[in-house]
XYZ file of C-alpha atoms in Angstrom:
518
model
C 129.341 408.425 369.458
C 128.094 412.153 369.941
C 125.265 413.040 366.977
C 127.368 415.435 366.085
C 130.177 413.124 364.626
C 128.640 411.230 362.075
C 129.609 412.749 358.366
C 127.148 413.951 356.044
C 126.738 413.045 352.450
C 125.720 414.652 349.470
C 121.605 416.226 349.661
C 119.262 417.589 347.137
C 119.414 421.021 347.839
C 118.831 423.622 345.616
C 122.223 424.371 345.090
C 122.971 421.405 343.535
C 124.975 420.933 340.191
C 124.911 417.464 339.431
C 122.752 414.571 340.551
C 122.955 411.027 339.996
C 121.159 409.115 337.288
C 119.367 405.980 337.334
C 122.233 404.155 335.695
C 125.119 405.343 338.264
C 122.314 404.656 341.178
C 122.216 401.259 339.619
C 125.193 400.223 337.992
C 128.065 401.734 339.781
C 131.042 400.435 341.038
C 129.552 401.769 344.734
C 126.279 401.122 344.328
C 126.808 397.273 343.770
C 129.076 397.268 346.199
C 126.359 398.486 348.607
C 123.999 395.736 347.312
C 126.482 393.038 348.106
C 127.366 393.857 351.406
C 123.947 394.133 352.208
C 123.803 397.856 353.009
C 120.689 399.767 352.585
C 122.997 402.996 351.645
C 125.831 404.665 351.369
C 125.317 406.070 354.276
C 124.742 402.968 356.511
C 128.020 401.390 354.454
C 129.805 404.263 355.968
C 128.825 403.614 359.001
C 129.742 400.042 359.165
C 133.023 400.836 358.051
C 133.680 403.070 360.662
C 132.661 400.239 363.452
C 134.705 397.908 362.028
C 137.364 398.515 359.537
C 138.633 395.544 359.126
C 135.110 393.722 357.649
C 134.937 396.827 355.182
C 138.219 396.704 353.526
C 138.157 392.698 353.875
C 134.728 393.641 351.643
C 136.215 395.886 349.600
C 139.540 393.550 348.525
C 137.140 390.966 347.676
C 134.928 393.714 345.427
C 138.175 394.738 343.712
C 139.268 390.783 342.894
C 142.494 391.639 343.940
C 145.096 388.845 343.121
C 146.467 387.483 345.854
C 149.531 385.567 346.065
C 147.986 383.871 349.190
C 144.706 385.346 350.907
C 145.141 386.738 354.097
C 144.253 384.765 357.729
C 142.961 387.697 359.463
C 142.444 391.524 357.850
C 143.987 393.962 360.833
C 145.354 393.009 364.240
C 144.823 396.584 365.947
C 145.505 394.907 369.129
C 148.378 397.302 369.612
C 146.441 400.182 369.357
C 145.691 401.716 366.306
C 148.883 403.534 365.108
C 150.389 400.196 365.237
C 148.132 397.930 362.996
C 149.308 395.032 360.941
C 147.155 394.558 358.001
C 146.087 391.357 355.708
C 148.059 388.915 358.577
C 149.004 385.995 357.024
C 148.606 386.619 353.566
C 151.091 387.359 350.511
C 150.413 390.222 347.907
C 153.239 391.695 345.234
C 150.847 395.258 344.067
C 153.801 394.873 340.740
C 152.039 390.832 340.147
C 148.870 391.904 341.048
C 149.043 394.770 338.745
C 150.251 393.100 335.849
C 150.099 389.301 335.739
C 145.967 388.918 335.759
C 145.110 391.451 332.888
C 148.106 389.661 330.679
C 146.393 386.451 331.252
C 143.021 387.810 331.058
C 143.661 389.545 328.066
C 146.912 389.622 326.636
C 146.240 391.930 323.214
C 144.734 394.738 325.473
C 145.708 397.836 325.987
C 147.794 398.631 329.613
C 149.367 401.901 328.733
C 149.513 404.426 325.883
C 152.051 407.326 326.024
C 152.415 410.580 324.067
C 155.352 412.766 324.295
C 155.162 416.629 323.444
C 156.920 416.395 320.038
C 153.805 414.019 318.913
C 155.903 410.830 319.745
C 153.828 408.281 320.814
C 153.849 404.519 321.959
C 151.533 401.853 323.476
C 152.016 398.873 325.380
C 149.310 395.779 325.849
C 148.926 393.361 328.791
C 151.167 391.069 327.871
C 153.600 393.817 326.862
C 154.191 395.600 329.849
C 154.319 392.322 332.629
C 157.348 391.210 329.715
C 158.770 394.693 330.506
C 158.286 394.475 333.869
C 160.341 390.850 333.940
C 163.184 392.311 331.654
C 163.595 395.525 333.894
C 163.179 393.235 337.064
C 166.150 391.353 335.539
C 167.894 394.250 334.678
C 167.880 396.008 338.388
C 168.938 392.423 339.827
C 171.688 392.732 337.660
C 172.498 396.485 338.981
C 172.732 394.624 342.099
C 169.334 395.923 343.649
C 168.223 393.665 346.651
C 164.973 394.013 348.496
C 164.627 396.662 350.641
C 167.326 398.773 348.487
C 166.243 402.300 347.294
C 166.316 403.707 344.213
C 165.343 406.815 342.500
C 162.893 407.858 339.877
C 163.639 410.780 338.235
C 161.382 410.537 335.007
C 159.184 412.803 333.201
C 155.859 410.546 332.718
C 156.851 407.922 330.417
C 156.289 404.105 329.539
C 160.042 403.432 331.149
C 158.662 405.106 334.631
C 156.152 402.568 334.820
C 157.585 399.598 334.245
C 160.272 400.975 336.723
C 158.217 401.441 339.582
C 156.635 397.906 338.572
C 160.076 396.092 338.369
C 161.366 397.193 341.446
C 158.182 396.233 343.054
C 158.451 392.817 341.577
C 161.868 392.225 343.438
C 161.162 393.937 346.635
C 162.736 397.118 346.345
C 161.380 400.480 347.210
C 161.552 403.212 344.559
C 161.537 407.268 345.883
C 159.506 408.988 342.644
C 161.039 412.567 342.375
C 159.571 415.419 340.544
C 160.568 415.939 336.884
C 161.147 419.580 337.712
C 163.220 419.518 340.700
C 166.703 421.508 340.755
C 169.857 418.983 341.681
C 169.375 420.329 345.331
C 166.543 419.241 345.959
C 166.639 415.653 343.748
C 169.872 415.019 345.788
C 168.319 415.621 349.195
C 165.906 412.916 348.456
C 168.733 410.723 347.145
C 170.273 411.767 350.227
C 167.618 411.096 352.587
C 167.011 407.662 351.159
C 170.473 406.677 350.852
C 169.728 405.340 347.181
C 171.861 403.277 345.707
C 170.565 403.806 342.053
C 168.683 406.830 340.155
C 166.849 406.652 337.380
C 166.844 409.116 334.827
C 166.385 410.235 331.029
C 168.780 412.254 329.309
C 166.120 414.566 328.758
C 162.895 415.520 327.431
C 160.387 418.197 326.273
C 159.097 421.357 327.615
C 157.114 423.301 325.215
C 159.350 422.774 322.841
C 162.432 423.106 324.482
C 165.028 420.731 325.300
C 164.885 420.246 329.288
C 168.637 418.116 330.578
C 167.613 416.268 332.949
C 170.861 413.791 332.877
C 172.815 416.759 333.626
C 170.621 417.420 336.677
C 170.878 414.364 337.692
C 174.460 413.870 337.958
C 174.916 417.496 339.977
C 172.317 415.990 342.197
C 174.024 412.560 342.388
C 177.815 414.697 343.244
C 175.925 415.357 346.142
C 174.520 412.035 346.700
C 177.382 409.471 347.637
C 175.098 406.617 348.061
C 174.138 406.080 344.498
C 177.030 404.270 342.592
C 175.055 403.666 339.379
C 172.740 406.313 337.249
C 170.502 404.166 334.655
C 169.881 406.710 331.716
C 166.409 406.670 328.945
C 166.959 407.390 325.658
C 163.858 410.035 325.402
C 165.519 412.375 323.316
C 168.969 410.580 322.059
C 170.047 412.564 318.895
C 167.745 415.383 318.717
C 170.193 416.739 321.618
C 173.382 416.753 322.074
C 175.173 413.838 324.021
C 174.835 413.919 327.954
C 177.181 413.786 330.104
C 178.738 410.709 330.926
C 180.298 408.522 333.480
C 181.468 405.275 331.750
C 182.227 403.617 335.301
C 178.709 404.925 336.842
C 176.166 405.379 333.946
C 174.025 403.124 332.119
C 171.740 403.558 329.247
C 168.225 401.883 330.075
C 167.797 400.239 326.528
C 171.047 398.742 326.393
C 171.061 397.238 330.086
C 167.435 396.028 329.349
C 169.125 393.855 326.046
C 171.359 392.390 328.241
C 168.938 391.275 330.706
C 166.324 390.146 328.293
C 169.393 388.280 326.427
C 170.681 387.038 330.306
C 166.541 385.514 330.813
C 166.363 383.763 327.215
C 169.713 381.843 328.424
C 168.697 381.012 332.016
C 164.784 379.848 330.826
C 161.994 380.573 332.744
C 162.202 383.895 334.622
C 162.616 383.818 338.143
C 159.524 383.510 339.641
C 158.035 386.879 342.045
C 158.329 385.753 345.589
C 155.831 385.746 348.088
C 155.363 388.858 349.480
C 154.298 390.030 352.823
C 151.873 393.185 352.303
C 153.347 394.888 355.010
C 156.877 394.588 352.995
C 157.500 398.919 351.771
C 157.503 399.479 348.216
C 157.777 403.066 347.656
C 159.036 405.770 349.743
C 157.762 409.291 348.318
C 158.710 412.795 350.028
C 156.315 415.397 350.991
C 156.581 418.629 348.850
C 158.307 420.818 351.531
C 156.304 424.104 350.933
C 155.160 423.748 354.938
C 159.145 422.903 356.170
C 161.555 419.457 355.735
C 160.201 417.239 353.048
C 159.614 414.100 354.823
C 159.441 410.887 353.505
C 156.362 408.902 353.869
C 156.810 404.571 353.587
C 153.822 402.840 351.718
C 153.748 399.235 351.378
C 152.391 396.614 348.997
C 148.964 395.945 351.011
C 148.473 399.623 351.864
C 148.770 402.605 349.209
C 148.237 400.450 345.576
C 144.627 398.835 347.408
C 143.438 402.746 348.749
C 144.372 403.609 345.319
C 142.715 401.474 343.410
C 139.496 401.331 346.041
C 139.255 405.029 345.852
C 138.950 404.849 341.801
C 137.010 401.957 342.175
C 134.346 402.892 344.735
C 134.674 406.951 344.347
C 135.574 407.610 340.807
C 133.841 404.255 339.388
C 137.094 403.211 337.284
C 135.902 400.357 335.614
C 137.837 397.493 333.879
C 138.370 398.735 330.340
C 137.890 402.551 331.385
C 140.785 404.719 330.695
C 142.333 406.940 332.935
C 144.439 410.122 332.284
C 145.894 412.022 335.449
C 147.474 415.447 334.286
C 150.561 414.896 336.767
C 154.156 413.751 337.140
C 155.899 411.052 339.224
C 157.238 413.070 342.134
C 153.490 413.881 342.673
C 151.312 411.634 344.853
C 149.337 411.256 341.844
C 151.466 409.634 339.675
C 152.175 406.605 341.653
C 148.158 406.552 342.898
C 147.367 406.643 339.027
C 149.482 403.599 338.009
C 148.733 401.299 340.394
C 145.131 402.141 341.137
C 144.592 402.294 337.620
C 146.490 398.846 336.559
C 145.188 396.840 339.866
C 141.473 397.714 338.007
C 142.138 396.436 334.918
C 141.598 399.915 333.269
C 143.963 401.294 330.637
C 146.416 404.100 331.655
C 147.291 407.327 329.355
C 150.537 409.022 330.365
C 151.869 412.520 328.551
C 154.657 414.273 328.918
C 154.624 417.986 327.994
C 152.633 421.251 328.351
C 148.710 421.237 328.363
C 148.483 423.743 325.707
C 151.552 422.948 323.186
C 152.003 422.966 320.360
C 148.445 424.243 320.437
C 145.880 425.486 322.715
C 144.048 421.986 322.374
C 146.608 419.614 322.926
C 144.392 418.089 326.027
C 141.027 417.876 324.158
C 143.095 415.971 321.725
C 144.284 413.370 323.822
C 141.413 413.242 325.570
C 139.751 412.290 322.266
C 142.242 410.152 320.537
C 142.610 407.603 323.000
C 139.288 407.688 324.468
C 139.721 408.474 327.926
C 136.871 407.857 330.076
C 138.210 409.712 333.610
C 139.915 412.568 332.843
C 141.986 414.423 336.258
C 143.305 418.097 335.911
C 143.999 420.463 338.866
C 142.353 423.835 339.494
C 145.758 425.463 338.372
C 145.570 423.715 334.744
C 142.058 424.359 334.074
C 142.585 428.456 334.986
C 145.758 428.296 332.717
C 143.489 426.780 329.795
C 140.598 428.965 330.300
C 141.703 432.013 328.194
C 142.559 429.575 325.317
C 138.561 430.276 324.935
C 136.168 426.857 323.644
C 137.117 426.558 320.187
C 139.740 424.074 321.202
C 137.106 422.035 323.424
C 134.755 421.573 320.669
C 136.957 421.019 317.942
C 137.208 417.395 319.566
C 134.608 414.738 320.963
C 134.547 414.399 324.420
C 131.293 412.444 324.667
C 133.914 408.811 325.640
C 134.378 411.253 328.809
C 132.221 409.906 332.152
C 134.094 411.345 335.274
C 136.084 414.781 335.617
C 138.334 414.596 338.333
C 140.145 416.982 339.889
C 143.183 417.590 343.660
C 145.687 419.356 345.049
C 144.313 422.733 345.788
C 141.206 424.494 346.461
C 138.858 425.692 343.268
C 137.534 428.878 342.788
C 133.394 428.495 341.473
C 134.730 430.196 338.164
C 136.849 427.934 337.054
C 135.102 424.710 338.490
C 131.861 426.040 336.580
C 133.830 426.041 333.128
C 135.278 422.190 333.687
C 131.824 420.990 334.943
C 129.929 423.115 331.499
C 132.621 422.822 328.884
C 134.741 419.759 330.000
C 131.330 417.890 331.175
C 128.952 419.368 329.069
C 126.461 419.963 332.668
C 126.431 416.450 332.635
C 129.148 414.746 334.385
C 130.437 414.719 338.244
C 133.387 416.323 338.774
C 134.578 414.745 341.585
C 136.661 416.890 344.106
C 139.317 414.900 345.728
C 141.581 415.280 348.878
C 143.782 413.581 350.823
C 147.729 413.321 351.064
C 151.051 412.119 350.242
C 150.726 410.742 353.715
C 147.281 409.268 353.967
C 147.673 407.024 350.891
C 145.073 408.442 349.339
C 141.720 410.384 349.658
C 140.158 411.492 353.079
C 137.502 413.623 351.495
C 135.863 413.665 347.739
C 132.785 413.613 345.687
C 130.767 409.541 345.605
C 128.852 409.243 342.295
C 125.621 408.058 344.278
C 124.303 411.315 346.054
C 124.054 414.992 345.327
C 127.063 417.114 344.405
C 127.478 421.176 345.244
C 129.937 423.568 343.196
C 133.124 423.069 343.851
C 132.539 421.146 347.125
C 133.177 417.383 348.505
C 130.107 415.732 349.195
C 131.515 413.304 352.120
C 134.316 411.198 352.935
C 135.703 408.381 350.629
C 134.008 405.833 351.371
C 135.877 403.835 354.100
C 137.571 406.804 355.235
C 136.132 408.242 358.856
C 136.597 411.434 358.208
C 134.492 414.793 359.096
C 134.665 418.598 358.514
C 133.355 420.725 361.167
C 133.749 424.357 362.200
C 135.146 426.200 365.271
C 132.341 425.455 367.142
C 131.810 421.786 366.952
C 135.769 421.456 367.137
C 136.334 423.826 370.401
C 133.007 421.424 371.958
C 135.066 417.800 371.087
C 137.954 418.970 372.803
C 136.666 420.136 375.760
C 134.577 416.446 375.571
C 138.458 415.237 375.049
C 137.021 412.970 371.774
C 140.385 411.675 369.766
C 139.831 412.781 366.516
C 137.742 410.426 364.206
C 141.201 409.558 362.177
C 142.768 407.926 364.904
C 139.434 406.152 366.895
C 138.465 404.889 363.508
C 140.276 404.341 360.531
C 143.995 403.110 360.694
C 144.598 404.052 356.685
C 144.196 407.985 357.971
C 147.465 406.682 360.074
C 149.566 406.418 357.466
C 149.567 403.803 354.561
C 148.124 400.663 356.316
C 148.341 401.742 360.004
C 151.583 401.607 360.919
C 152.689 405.267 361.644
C 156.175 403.851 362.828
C 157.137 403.172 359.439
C 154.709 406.316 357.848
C 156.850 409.400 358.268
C 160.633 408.564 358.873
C 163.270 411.401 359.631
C 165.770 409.954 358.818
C 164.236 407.607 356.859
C 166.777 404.853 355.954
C 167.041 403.464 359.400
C 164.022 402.294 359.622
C 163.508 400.518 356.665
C 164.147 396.560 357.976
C 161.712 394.086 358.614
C 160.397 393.988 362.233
């Protein structure tokens, strides 16, 4: 491997902002994970995981406890080449079980999810809670007459429902396409389109700074346009404080009354049908690229590939902890969204979802939550941090923030301005803000910020660990292609191919004829 190639981490240079403290350098999620593989470093961790992918993410399943239904034989059979890579060979995992079943039996009272809407509506659901949910709605799609490998669409604003949504539809096999909250019916219906979904669901609306936004009336000019889908399953978010939705009596279904008759449908049968075993290659979720760059294209993520990067990335680069609670300012249709939930629920950690504005009804409406339900890793983009700035720092201090251990932040690049305020104001000068990028694509993060070395102003300070990644400039790329090197992605890490390795199923055009199992 040329000297050049080997990534850099974080160093103690002068321009430092934040450095690591004894605790974090002893008691992270990483740094115990380094102890127990043996690993002098991050560094030399890094470096083993490039070598040989398949003993660090064998490492790092263990580290996370995920739940298998049946441990894999073998990790990854690259023997095809890399682009090609079967993952976890002979073992079973369901990321909708895995995500719900342990921390209900663990502990059942807990808290899995709080939500707040806008209007100051707010609801919570614990462990045992949400995997009841998750049955009933599992139920409730059978019933719809979803099958594995059927597609249906999300379109939700970030509420409890969208959860246990993506979770039930996991739990039977299907694949769910998440679509953005705030999408015109042209371009939800080219999703349903591309898909060829068979359900959408939807609310009849919700709140936008006050405002009444109708999303069921979006929905069904997207789903004119959508033949496919032959039933729309409709949330009650803002039932009479708007006036009655449209309505298809043949096609349309409200989601509390179909839920009652699959809850009443599982007390008669008995025992609920159990989850069956579940090959991790099996796709679970089929989420479109934004389309700012030309045709959104769908990427295919399975059970053993985006929900583990997920939660390993929050585990080993934002140390998530069991108990921690994460809030993600995002939405559904947003990588985010899914990466949230399931990294966030495979961890054990508790989950805060909101619907509305940052800044309504008042110019602390963040700070609030953030306070209230004591959130521990708090995400927000460059965009929403600029957009709160002129709301001055009253609003910050007018709430304790001192719960608060990571900041987070993706999606775009930060200007030192505005990363300076989050780090002082948010942070206090005290806490990592940990700069995070990857893709819709990629499953996750490429490059970000690890809580055990240096980190610079808005900078990363190496790859995620596990992730053979590098950034270099002209020169050093113009010298590896005349040395014809294949770029580190491809030579090293499989997950940079698309969720775990197999590009053939990654990016579809069209999508829905590809979808079978091999």
């Amino acid at each position: 491997m040329p000297t050049d190639r080997p990534p850099i981490f974080g160093r103690d240079v002068p321009d430092v902002a934040w450095r690591p403290g004894p605790e974090l350098l002893a008691d992270s999620r990483l740094a115990r994970f380094v102890r127990e593989t043996g690993m002098s470093d991050v560094a030399a961790l890094h470096a083993r995981a490039v070598d040989d992918p398949g003993w660090f993410w064998g490492a790092a399943a263990d580290d996370m406890e995920l739940a298998w239904q049946r441990r894999p034989t073998a990790i990854m059979d690259a023997s095809r080449g890399p682009e090609w890579t079967r993952w976890w060979s002979g073992g079973a995992f369901n990321y909708a079980e895995a995500s719900t079943a342990p921390r209900a039996a663990r502990d059942p009272s807990g808290e899995a999810i709080a939500w707040e809407g806008e209007d100051g509506e707010f609801r919570r659901l614990t462990n045992a809670a949400l995997r009841d949910h998750v049955v009933v709605a599992a139920r409730m799609f059978r019933a719809a007459g979803v099958r594995p490998g059927d597609r249906v669409g999300i379109f939700l604003p970030m509420l409890v429902e969208t959860v246990i949504a993506t979770l039930a539809l996991g739990r039977i096999g299907a694949i769910f396409t998440p679509i953005f909250s705030g999408y015109g019916a042209p371009a939800v219906a080219a999703r349903l389109q591309d898909c060829e979904a068979s359900v959408l669901v939807t609310a009849d609306g919700f709140f936008r700074r006050g405002s009444v936004v109708p999303m069921k009336a979006v929905a069904d000019e997207a789903v004119a346009l959508a033949p496919s889908v032959g039933r729309v399953i409709v949330v009650r978010r803002l039932g009479v404080r708007a006036p009655e939705p449209p309505w298809n009596p043949e096609r349309d279904r409200w989601w509390d009354e179909s839920v009652g008759a699959a809850r009443a449908a599982l007390l008669d049968e008995g025992e609920p049908e159990a989850t069956l075993a579940t090959d991790p290659e099996t796709p679970y979720m089929l989420i479109y690229t934004s389309g700012t760059t030309g045709k959104p294209k769908g990427a295919v993520h399975v059970h053993g590939g985006f929900p583990i990067k997920a939660a390993q990335d929050l585990a080993h680069t934002f140390d998530l902890r069991t108990g921690d609670a994460l809030f993600w300012f995002t939405d559904l249709g947003w990588m985010m969204g899914p990466w949230a939930i399931c990294g966030s629920l495979l961890l054990g950690a508790r989950l805060l979802l909101y619907e509305g504005a940052p800044d309504h009804p008042g110019p602390d409406r963040l700070w609030d939550l953030v306070a209230r339900h004591r959130v521990t890793h708090l995400g927000l983009s460059p965009t929403v941090i600029r957009a709160l700035i002129p709301h001055g720092t009253e609003p910050v201090r007018a709430h304790d923030l001192r719960r608060l251990r990571v900041l987070g932040s993706t999606g775009e690049p930060w200007d030192p301005e505005s990363w300076a305020w989050y780090f002082r104001e948010i942070g206090g000068g005290r806490l990592p803000v940990v700069n995070y990028s990857g893709g819709t694509e990629v499953s996750g993060g490429i490059v970000g910020c690890n809580l055990l070395t240096p980190i610079k102003p808005a900078s990363f300070n190496g790859p995620c660990p596990g992730t053979a990644a590098d950034v270099v400039d002209a020169t050093v790329a113009r010298r590896r292609r005349r040395a014809r090197h294949p770029p580190a992605a491809t030579r090293h890490d499989p997950w940079l191919l698309e969720r775990s390795g197999s590009l053939r199923r990654g990016v579809l055009e069209p999508i829905a004829r590809d979808l079978g199992p091999r």
